[in-house]
Every structure is written in C-alpha cells, then in structure tokens.
Short mmCIF file of C-alpha atoms and ligand atoms in Angstrom, two decimals:
data_model
loop_
_atom_site.label_atom_id
_atom_site.label_comp_id
_atom_site.label_asym_id
_atom_site.label_seq_id
_atom_site.Cartn_x
_atom_site.Cartn_y
_atom_site.Cartn_z
CA MET A 1 -35.83 -20.09 1.99
CA CYS A 2 -32.21 -18.24 2.89
CA THR A 3 -31.66 -18.29 6.05
CA TRP A 4 -28.47 -15.97 6.78
CA SER A 5 -26.95 -15.41 9.81
CA ALA A 6 -27.69 -11.86 11.41
CA SER A 7 -23.97 -11.10 11.11
CA GLN A 8 -24.43 -11.83 7.03
CA VAL A 9 -27.13 -9.85 7.02
CA GLU A 10 -25.66 -6.94 8.65
CA ARG A 11 -22.69 -7.85 6.29
CA ALA A 12 -24.40 -8.04 2.59
CA VAL A 13 -26.46 -4.01 3.04
CA ILE A 14 -23.33 -1.91 4.47
CA THR A 15 -21.20 -3.41 1.58
CA MET A 16 -21.19 -0.67 -0.96
CA LEU A 17 -19.78 -2.00 -4.70
CA ASP A 18 -19.11 0.94 -7.13
CA SER A 19 -21.18 2.16 -11.04
CA TYR A 20 -18.70 -1.37 -12.03
CA GLY A 21 -20.67 -3.71 -9.32
CA ARG A 22 -16.98 -3.68 -7.96
CA ARG A 23 -17.20 -4.38 -3.88
CA ILE A 24 -15.07 -2.29 -1.88
CA ASP A 25 -13.94 -2.90 1.17
CA TYR A 26 -9.93 -1.11 1.43
CA MET A 27 -9.50 2.25 1.92
CA ARG A 28 -5.30 3.43 2.03
CA VAL A 29 -5.41 6.44 4.66
CA SER A 30 -2.55 8.69 4.10
CA VAL A 31 -1.10 9.82 7.55
CA THR A 32 1.35 12.16 6.60
CA ASP A 33 3.31 13.52 2.89
CA LYS A 34 7.13 13.72 5.23
CA CYS A 35 9.53 11.31 5.13
CA ASN A 36 12.95 10.72 5.89
CA LEU A 37 13.65 8.35 2.69
CA ARG A 38 13.77 10.64 -0.63
CA CYS A 39 13.38 7.21 -2.78
CA ARG A 40 13.85 8.32 -6.39
CA TYR A 41 10.68 7.38 -8.07
CA CYS A 42 8.54 8.52 -5.00
CA MET A 43 9.83 11.92 -3.13
CA PRO A 44 12.79 13.20 -4.89
CA GLU A 45 15.05 15.78 -3.26
CA GLY A 46 13.15 19.76 -3.41
CA VAL A 47 9.09 18.00 -2.87
CA GLU A 48 7.00 20.77 -1.23
CA ILE A 49 6.18 19.42 2.26
CA LEU A 50 2.31 20.77 3.45
CA PRO A 51 1.47 22.97 5.99
CA MET A 52 0.88 20.95 9.03
CA SER A 53 -2.72 22.97 9.73
CA ASP A 54 -3.25 21.49 5.96
CA LEU A 55 -3.24 17.06 7.62
CA LEU A 56 -6.51 15.84 9.04
CA THR A 57 -5.74 15.31 12.71
CA MET A 58 -6.18 11.74 13.71
CA GLU A 59 -8.96 12.71 15.34
CA GLU A 60 -10.27 14.15 11.93
CA ILE A 61 -9.14 10.66 9.99
CA THR A 62 -10.70 8.34 12.88
CA ALA A 63 -14.17 9.42 12.04
CA VAL A 64 -13.67 9.73 8.17
CA CYS A 65 -12.20 6.18 8.69
CA ARG A 66 -16.10 5.53 10.83
CA GLN A 67 -18.09 6.79 7.40
CA ALA A 68 -16.68 4.66 5.37
CA ALA A 69 -17.14 1.40 7.91
CA GLY A 70 -20.50 2.56 7.21
CA LEU A 71 -20.41 1.91 4.13
CA GLY A 72 -18.72 -1.23 4.16
CA ILE A 73 -15.01 -0.74 4.27
CA GLU A 74 -13.09 -3.88 6.79
CA LYS A 75 -9.73 -2.90 6.30
CA ILE A 76 -7.13 -0.01 6.54
CA LYS A 77 -3.85 0.30 5.24
CA ILE A 78 -2.11 3.87 7.01
CA THR A 79 0.62 5.01 4.79
CA GLY A 80 2.43 7.91 4.33
CA GLY A 81 5.02 9.31 2.79
CA GLU A 82 6.32 7.82 6.14
CA PRO A 83 3.25 7.64 7.61
CA LEU A 84 5.95 6.95 11.59
CA VAL A 85 6.77 9.69 11.14
CA ARG A 86 3.56 11.44 12.13
CA ARG A 87 3.54 11.76 15.87
CA GLY A 88 0.39 9.33 17.22
CA VAL A 89 -0.02 6.63 14.90
CA PRO A 90 -0.09 3.91 17.26
CA ASP A 91 -2.70 5.39 18.89
CA LEU A 92 -4.58 5.53 15.32
CA VAL A 93 -3.64 2.03 14.64
CA GLY A 94 -5.80 1.93 18.41
CA MET A 95 -8.57 4.14 17.37
CA LEU A 96 -9.01 2.84 14.30
CA LYS A 97 -9.46 -1.09 15.57
CA ALA A 98 -12.19 0.22 17.86
CA ILE A 99 -14.25 0.85 14.80
CA PRO A 100 -17.10 -1.29 14.37
CA GLY A 101 -16.64 -3.02 10.93
CA ILE A 102 -13.35 -3.00 10.77
CA ARG A 103 -11.49 -6.15 10.56
CA GLN A 104 -7.99 -5.41 9.70
CA VAL A 105 -5.89 -2.09 10.51
CA THR A 106 -2.37 -2.71 8.68
CA MET A 107 0.24 0.31 7.46
CA THR A 108 3.15 0.36 5.38
CA THR A 109 6.54 2.07 6.66
CA ASN A 110 10.05 1.92 4.86
CA GLY A 111 11.16 0.58 7.92
CA LEU A 112 13.17 3.24 9.67
CA LEU A 113 11.22 4.14 12.76
CA LEU A 114 9.20 0.69 12.84
CA SER A 115 11.98 -0.83 15.59
CA LYS A 116 11.49 1.90 17.73
CA TYR A 117 7.70 2.03 17.17
CA LEU A 118 6.44 -2.01 17.34
CA PRO A 119 6.14 -2.67 21.10
CA SER A 120 3.21 0.43 20.48
CA LEU A 121 2.25 -0.78 17.30
CA LYS A 122 1.27 -4.23 18.40
CA GLU A 123 -0.16 -3.49 21.61
CA ALA A 124 -2.68 -1.33 19.23
CA GLY A 125 -3.14 -4.18 17.98
CA LEU A 126 -1.33 -3.86 14.79
CA ASP A 127 -2.47 -6.83 12.14
CA ALA A 128 0.25 -6.60 9.56
CA VAL A 129 2.85 -4.74 8.03
CA ASN A 130 4.40 -3.58 4.71
CA ILE A 131 8.28 -3.23 4.43
CA SER A 132 9.40 -1.73 1.31
CA LEU A 133 12.95 -2.76 0.42
CA ASP A 134 14.03 -2.30 -2.97
CA THR A 135 17.95 -4.44 -2.60
CA LEU A 136 20.02 -5.07 0.37
CA ASN A 137 22.70 -3.34 -1.62
CA ARG A 138 23.38 -0.45 0.43
CA GLU A 139 24.79 1.15 -2.42
CA ASN A 140 22.49 0.58 -4.38
CA TYR A 141 19.68 1.36 -1.17
CA GLN A 142 21.14 4.58 -0.72
CA GLN A 143 21.81 5.72 -4.84
CA ILE A 144 17.94 5.06 -4.50
CA THR A 145 16.62 6.12 -1.24
CA GLY A 146 19.56 8.64 -0.12
CA LYS A 147 20.32 7.39 3.10
CA ASP A 148 22.64 4.80 4.47
CA GLN A 149 19.77 3.18 5.91
CA LEU A 150 19.92 -0.77 5.44
CA GLU A 151 20.83 -1.86 8.39
CA THR A 152 18.27 -0.73 9.69
CA VAL A 153 15.27 -1.46 7.68
CA LEU A 154 16.75 -5.61 7.96
CA SER A 155 16.70 -4.82 11.97
CA SER A 156 13.25 -4.17 11.92
CA ILE A 157 12.26 -6.57 9.75
CA HIS A 158 13.48 -9.25 11.61
CA LYS A 159 11.77 -7.91 14.98
CA ALA A 160 8.71 -7.47 12.85
CA VAL A 161 9.01 -11.02 11.85
CA ASP A 162 10.00 -12.53 15.71
CA ALA A 163 7.40 -9.82 17.20
CA GLY A 164 4.84 -12.84 14.82
CA LEU A 165 3.76 -9.95 13.32
CA PRO A 166 2.72 -10.80 9.35
CA VAL A 167 5.08 -9.23 7.11
CA LYS A 168 5.13 -8.06 3.67
CA ILE A 169 8.23 -7.45 2.24
CA ASN A 170 7.31 -4.64 -1.28
CA ALA A 171 9.66 -4.26 -3.67
CA VAL A 172 10.05 -1.78 -6.49
CA LEU A 173 12.32 -3.03 -9.36
CA LEU A 174 14.02 -0.30 -11.94
CA HIS A 175 15.94 -1.34 -14.80
CA GLY A 176 19.94 -1.56 -14.80
CA ILE A 177 20.37 -0.40 -10.15
CA ASN A 178 18.64 -3.06 -9.05
CA ASP A 179 16.26 -5.39 -11.46
CA SER A 180 19.46 -8.14 -11.27
CA GLU A 181 18.68 -8.01 -8.00
CA TRP A 182 15.49 -11.09 -7.01
CA PRO A 183 17.01 -13.59 -6.79
CA ARG A 184 17.97 -12.50 -3.64
CA LEU A 185 15.29 -10.35 -2.52
CA LEU A 186 12.97 -13.85 -2.99
CA ALA A 187 15.34 -15.29 -0.80
CA LEU A 188 14.15 -13.46 1.78
CA ALA A 189 11.21 -15.38 1.41
CA ARG A 190 13.26 -18.65 1.98
CA GLU A 191 15.09 -17.60 4.92
CA TYR A 192 12.34 -16.40 6.45
CA PRO A 193 8.09 -16.37 7.27
CA LEU A 194 7.00 -13.25 5.35
CA ASP A 195 5.72 -12.96 1.32
CA VAL A 196 8.26 -11.04 -1.24
CA ARG A 197 5.78 -8.69 -3.74
CA PHE A 198 7.34 -6.88 -6.40
CA ILE A 199 5.61 -3.87 -7.43
CA GLU A 200 5.76 -2.91 -11.16
CA MET A 201 6.67 0.76 -11.66
CA MET A 202 3.75 2.95 -11.88
CA PRO A 203 3.87 6.19 -13.64
CA ILE A 204 2.52 8.83 -10.86
CA GLY A 205 4.71 10.91 -9.60
CA ALA A 206 8.46 11.13 -10.43
CA GLY A 207 7.83 7.24 -10.96
CA ALA A 208 6.07 8.88 -14.45
CA ALA A 209 10.65 9.04 -15.34
CA PHE A 210 11.32 5.23 -15.29
CA GLU A 211 10.39 2.72 -17.44
CA SER A 212 8.36 -0.20 -15.61
CA VAL A 213 10.30 -3.95 -15.02
CA SER A 214 7.32 -6.25 -16.72
CA ASN A 215 5.94 -8.93 -13.71
CA VAL A 216 5.61 -10.99 -16.82
CA LEU A 217 9.35 -10.81 -17.97
CA LEU A 218 9.88 -11.17 -13.66
CA LEU A 219 7.54 -14.69 -13.45
CA THR A 220 9.38 -16.49 -16.20
CA LYS A 221 13.07 -15.59 -14.40
CA ILE A 222 11.35 -16.93 -11.52
CA ARG A 223 10.05 -19.94 -13.00
CA GLU A 224 13.66 -20.88 -14.79
CA LYS A 225 15.14 -20.25 -11.48
CA TYR A 226 12.46 -22.39 -9.33
CA PRO A 227 9.99 -24.82 -11.90
CA ALA A 228 8.17 -26.48 -9.25
CA LEU A 229 6.44 -22.33 -8.31
CA VAL A 230 2.64 -22.68 -7.86
CA LYS A 231 -0.14 -20.25 -7.58
CA ASP A 232 -1.38 -19.65 -4.33
CA GLU A 233 -4.52 -19.00 -3.80
CA ARG A 234 -4.52 -18.76 0.12
CA ILE A 235 -5.71 -15.20 0.43
CA HIS A 236 -2.60 -12.58 1.55
CA GLY A 237 -3.30 -9.38 1.65
CA ASN A 238 -6.33 -6.95 0.86
CA GLY A 239 -5.83 -6.66 -2.75
CA PRO A 240 -3.95 -6.96 -7.08
CA ALA A 241 -0.74 -9.41 -5.84
CA VAL A 242 -0.83 -12.58 -6.69
CA TYR A 243 0.59 -14.96 -5.30
CA TYR A 244 3.59 -17.94 -5.87
CA ARG A 245 4.36 -20.41 -3.74
CA ILE A 246 8.01 -22.23 -4.19
CA PRO A 247 8.64 -25.43 -2.42
CA GLY A 248 10.83 -25.15 0.97
CA PHE A 249 10.49 -21.25 1.02
CA MET A 250 8.57 -20.38 4.80
CA GLY A 251 6.31 -17.35 2.45
CA SER A 252 5.54 -16.35 -0.60
CA VAL A 253 6.25 -14.07 -3.57
CA GLY A 254 3.53 -11.31 -5.19
CA LEU A 255 3.68 -9.69 -7.54
CA ILE A 256 1.30 -6.52 -7.36
CA SER A 257 1.47 -5.64 -12.10
CA ALA A 258 -0.29 -2.62 -12.43
CA LEU A 259 0.24 -1.93 -16.64
CA HIS A 260 1.71 -5.72 -17.54
CA ASP A 261 -1.44 -7.58 -15.63
CA LYS A 262 -4.39 -4.80 -15.81
CA PHE A 263 -6.64 -6.14 -12.14
CA CYS A 264 -8.88 -3.30 -12.66
CA SER A 265 -11.63 -5.12 -12.78
CA ARG A 266 -10.72 -6.92 -9.17
CA CYS A 267 -10.01 -3.29 -7.91
CA ASN A 268 -11.15 -3.03 -3.90
CA ARG A 269 -9.93 -0.06 -2.59
CA ILE A 270 -10.29 4.14 -2.22
CA ARG A 271 -7.22 6.05 -1.46
CA MET A 272 -7.01 9.14 1.24
CA THR A 273 -4.28 11.64 1.40
CA ALA A 274 -3.13 12.88 4.25
CA THR A 275 -5.08 16.24 3.24
CA GLY A 276 -8.64 14.61 2.59
CA ASP A 277 -8.79 14.14 -1.35
CA LEU A 278 -10.31 11.41 -1.32
CA LYS A 279 -9.08 9.18 -4.53
CA ALA A 280 -11.42 6.68 -6.12
CA CYS A 281 -8.45 5.51 -9.14
CA LEU A 282 -4.83 6.27 -8.89
CA CYS A 283 -4.12 7.71 -12.56
CA TYR A 284 -6.53 10.08 -12.76
CA GLY A 285 -6.23 14.00 -11.40
CA THR A 286 -9.52 13.26 -9.53
CA SER A 287 -10.86 13.32 -6.28
CA VAL A 288 -13.11 15.66 -3.84
CA ASN A 289 -11.47 16.64 -0.51
CA ILE A 290 -13.41 15.94 2.78
CA ARG A 291 -12.26 17.91 4.89
CA GLU A 292 -14.18 21.07 4.68
CA THR A 293 -17.09 19.10 4.86
CA LEU A 294 -16.01 16.71 7.49
CA ARG A 295 -15.12 20.32 9.19
CA SER A 296 -18.23 21.96 9.11
CA GLN A 297 -20.92 19.70 7.70
CA GLY A 298 -19.95 16.77 10.06
CA GLU A 299 -19.34 13.43 9.60
CA THR A 300 -22.95 12.29 8.49
CA ALA A 301 -22.40 14.77 5.34
CA ALA A 302 -18.74 13.55 5.54
CA GLY A 303 -19.65 10.06 5.03
CA HIS A 304 -22.38 11.16 1.69
CA LEU A 305 -19.51 12.40 -0.04
CA LEU A 306 -17.13 8.90 0.12
CA SER A 307 -20.52 7.27 -1.24
CA GLN A 308 -19.81 10.12 -4.02
CA VAL A 309 -16.22 9.44 -4.42
CA ILE A 310 -17.39 4.73 -4.71
CA LEU A 311 -19.72 5.08 -6.60
CA SER A 312 -17.96 8.20 -9.01
CA LYS A 313 -14.27 4.54 -9.16
CA PRO A 314 -13.74 4.98 -12.55
CA GLU A 315 -13.44 1.41 -14.69
CA ALA A 316 -9.79 0.62 -15.35
CA HIS A 317 -6.63 3.38 -15.02
CA CYS A 318 -5.51 4.33 -18.75
CA PHE A 319 -1.60 3.23 -17.24
CA GLU A 320 -0.94 2.95 -20.55
CA GLU A 321 -1.77 5.65 -22.33
CA LYS A 322 0.46 7.73 -20.89
CA ASN A 323 -0.86 11.62 -22.36
CA ARG A 324 -4.41 10.68 -20.49
CA ILE A 325 -3.07 10.70 -16.88
CA SER A 326 -4.88 13.34 -15.19
CA GLU A 327 -2.76 12.55 -12.23
CA THR A 328 0.51 15.22 -11.25
CA LYS A 329 0.60 14.38 -7.36
CA LYS A 330 3.68 13.19 -6.03
CA MET A 331 2.78 9.91 -4.98
CA ILE A 332 4.60 10.71 -1.49
CA SER A 333 1.89 12.67 -1.17
CA ILE A 334 -0.65 10.18 -2.51
CA GLY A 335 0.16 7.23 -0.44
CA GLY A 336 1.38 4.82 -3.23
N1 SAM B 401 7.06 5.44 3.28
C1 SAM B 401 6.14 3.80 3.00
C2 SAM B 401 7.03 3.17 1.96
O1 SAM B 401 7.65 3.43 1.72
O2 SAM B 401 6.13 1.95 2.59
C3 SAM B 401 5.09 4.38 2.57
C4 SAM B 401 4.76 5.49 1.65
S1 SAM B 401 5.41 4.25 -0.18
C5 SAM B 401 4.34 5.69 -1.02
C6 SAM B 401 4.37 3.39 -0.41
C7 SAM B 401 5.62 1.53 -1.52
O3 SAM B 401 4.43 2.67 -3.18
C8 SAM B 401 6.57 1.99 -1.33
O4 SAM B 401 6.57 0.30 -1.29
C9 SAM B 401 6.93 2.41 -2.96
O5 SAM B 401 8.22 2.23 -3.74
C10 SAM B 401 5.37 2.02 -3.38
N2 SAM B 401 5.93 3.59 -4.71
C11 SAM B 401 6.54 4.55 -4.58
N3 SAM B 401 6.13 5.03 -5.28
C12 SAM B 401 6.30 4.70 -6.85
C13 SAM B 401 5.70 4.25 -8.35
N4 SAM B 401 5.38 5.64 -8.60
N5 SAM B 401 5.10 3.46 -8.60
C14 SAM B 401 4.74 1.98 -8.18
N6 SAM B 401 4.45 1.86 -6.63
C15 SAM B 401 4.85 3.33 -6.12
FE1 SF4 B 402 8.88 7.44 1.16
FE2 SF4 B 402 8.02 5.60 0.88
FE3 SF4 B 402 8.11 7.28 -0.63
FE4 SF4 B 402 10.22 6.06 0.20
S1 SF4 B 402 8.43 4.96 -1.19
S2 SF4 B 402 9.96 8.28 -0.04
S3 SF4 B 402 9.85 5.93 1.77
S4 SF4 B 402 7.30 7.69 0.98
#
C-alpha cells in the first residue's frame, strides 16, 4: 500500500494540472508597468503609463497569490515594468512569503535600484534575484536601455552576490548590437557565483521588430569555445531554461529558447499583469481580469477565476507563425 506523509498528501491535493496535464506551480506577478529604463525591445519612448488607480494594491496582489497558493502555485516571481520603482515591494515580498504553500519569492529587476532596496528585500525573505543585463559595453548599454547606467547595474550585481542572494543574469542578444558580447557576458559566470542566461527575443510588443538571435547557434559557438561544456541537470530556477556547466566556472549558463527550442510541453506558469489581467500564455491576447471580481465578489471568487485560467491554458505558443500571435500588449505591461 502506498503510504504518503501528511505533507505529500496536502501537496497532491492542491497541485493543479492544466488540461494538458502540466503542473502549474509558478506565477509571474507584475506590480507596475512603469520603468526607469527604456529598453528598445520592451518599452520604447512614448509608451503610455497606466493610472495608479488601475493597479492592484499590494494587499490585493497578496490576496490573489493566496488563492493561487491554494491551487498549487508554490513560486512567485515579482516583475514589472521595473518592480522596484513601485513603493512597498519589500513589504510585498514579506506578505507573499508569509502565505502558506508559497515556497519561493523571487524578483526580476534591471538592477538600477537594487542596491538601495537589497537590505530590506533580504530581510523580507527574497529568495533570489534575476538581474537583466544585455551588455557590458557602456555605449551599448545606453543604446539598448536609453540610459547611461551600466556601472549602477554592475554595482548592484556585486552587492547582491556579496549579500549571498542567488543571482541570475538575464541577457537578450540583438543582432548587430550586442550579439558578439556573449563571451564577455558568459565570463561573468566564471568570475562570480551566478548563472548567466541568454533569452531569445520573443516577438511580443516592441520585440516583434527584432529578429531573434538563435540560442541553438549560440550553443554551438559556446561549445566551440568551451568543448568541455556539459549539461547541468540540477534545478536552477522556475522554468524553461536549459543549463550547462563549464569546468572552472562558478556559475552555469542557461538558455531560454522560446523560439528555437519550444518548451511549451514543460510550461509551468501563469502570469498576472499589474492591473490584474490573468494570462495563461504570453503569445495570445486572451486574458481575464481578476481585479473587479476580487473587489466586488471577494477572494474565493477570484480563486475560482484563477483556476479557470489555469484550465484554459493553451497547449503551445505560436511564435513561429507571426500572423497567429494575438497578444498586442507591450512586454513592459506583461512582465516578461
Ligand atoms: N524590469 C525588469 C527587468 O528588466 O528584469 C522586469 C521586467 S522585464 C519585462 C523582464 C525580462 O523580460 C527582462 O529580462 C527583459 O530583458 C525581458 N524581455 C523584455 N522584452 C522581451 C522580449 N520581447 N523577448 C524576450 N525577453 C524580453
Ligand atoms: Fe524596463 Fe525591464 Fe523592460 Fe528594460 S526590460 S524597459 S528594464 S521593464
């Protein structure tokens, strides 16, 4: 007879599978559509900002996450826009960490304000941080992000590592701008105990104007330079990155290849925008807004909506067929 411990039974009961049998245990939660950078593939100049009154409050975000935890969500990524431009994010981390069933709260940030908030984020229990950095060249940084802030980000990376926070660097390569920089970016994982991940550009929002740099080709180049590269089977994060180790490197290299290595069969996530739009897949414009349900019918009704969104998750994205992509929002308002 199978004997399960009480905690195993509890987890099995509240683990939610979508209609394709995928276990959905990860939610990306955007807290703002504002940003202090203007990355050209994410938030080019001129993008309109939502009024504050449209955003979920931190308490409302916590209420949704509590319901999500009841459905089996164990890991939450705080994202944006730039999450740290919104006041109260360290408190939000603390509130999310206090939810029974939430095992991990992490954040993705451009790093500009990270040094300032690092102590309070650590104290609130943040488990790890992803820092977006596409280039180590000052001019390129300014060209890509619109600001001369490379040193600020590098300083944040050092401080986060020194503070003992697990760090991942997220880099998007752009043809003819920073695509030759991968060896330097990768070398960060040799110099520091952090993972460097290359994310293929997805044809969403302003990103649709860029041709994606293939991670398949990138892997070939990395292998040529480092023939001793081996697959790293350890679990590093929440999602679809495939990791490799290079002898002598402290961290690993991760490839997130939405286009050239379609990972939909392993997808484990849902998303919520800062206004409460629940999204089951990045590719499609279909979303359900939870804000009014939460405000007028309460938390349990919101939880019901969440479960419907999980069940409605499509089998796969359609990034390879541009005319079928129905998402028209910018990445800045989805949260990556
Ligand atoms: N501001 C934070 C940051 O930069 O990490 C969080 C939000 S940002 C939208 C999250 C991630 O999405 C960043 O690593 C960014 O490079 C990535 N991103 C934005 N647009 C993208 C696109 N079209 N394709 C792939 N990644 C994209
Ligand atoms: Fe801002 Fe992050 Fe988008 Fe860059 S990628 S514009 S930092 S939200």
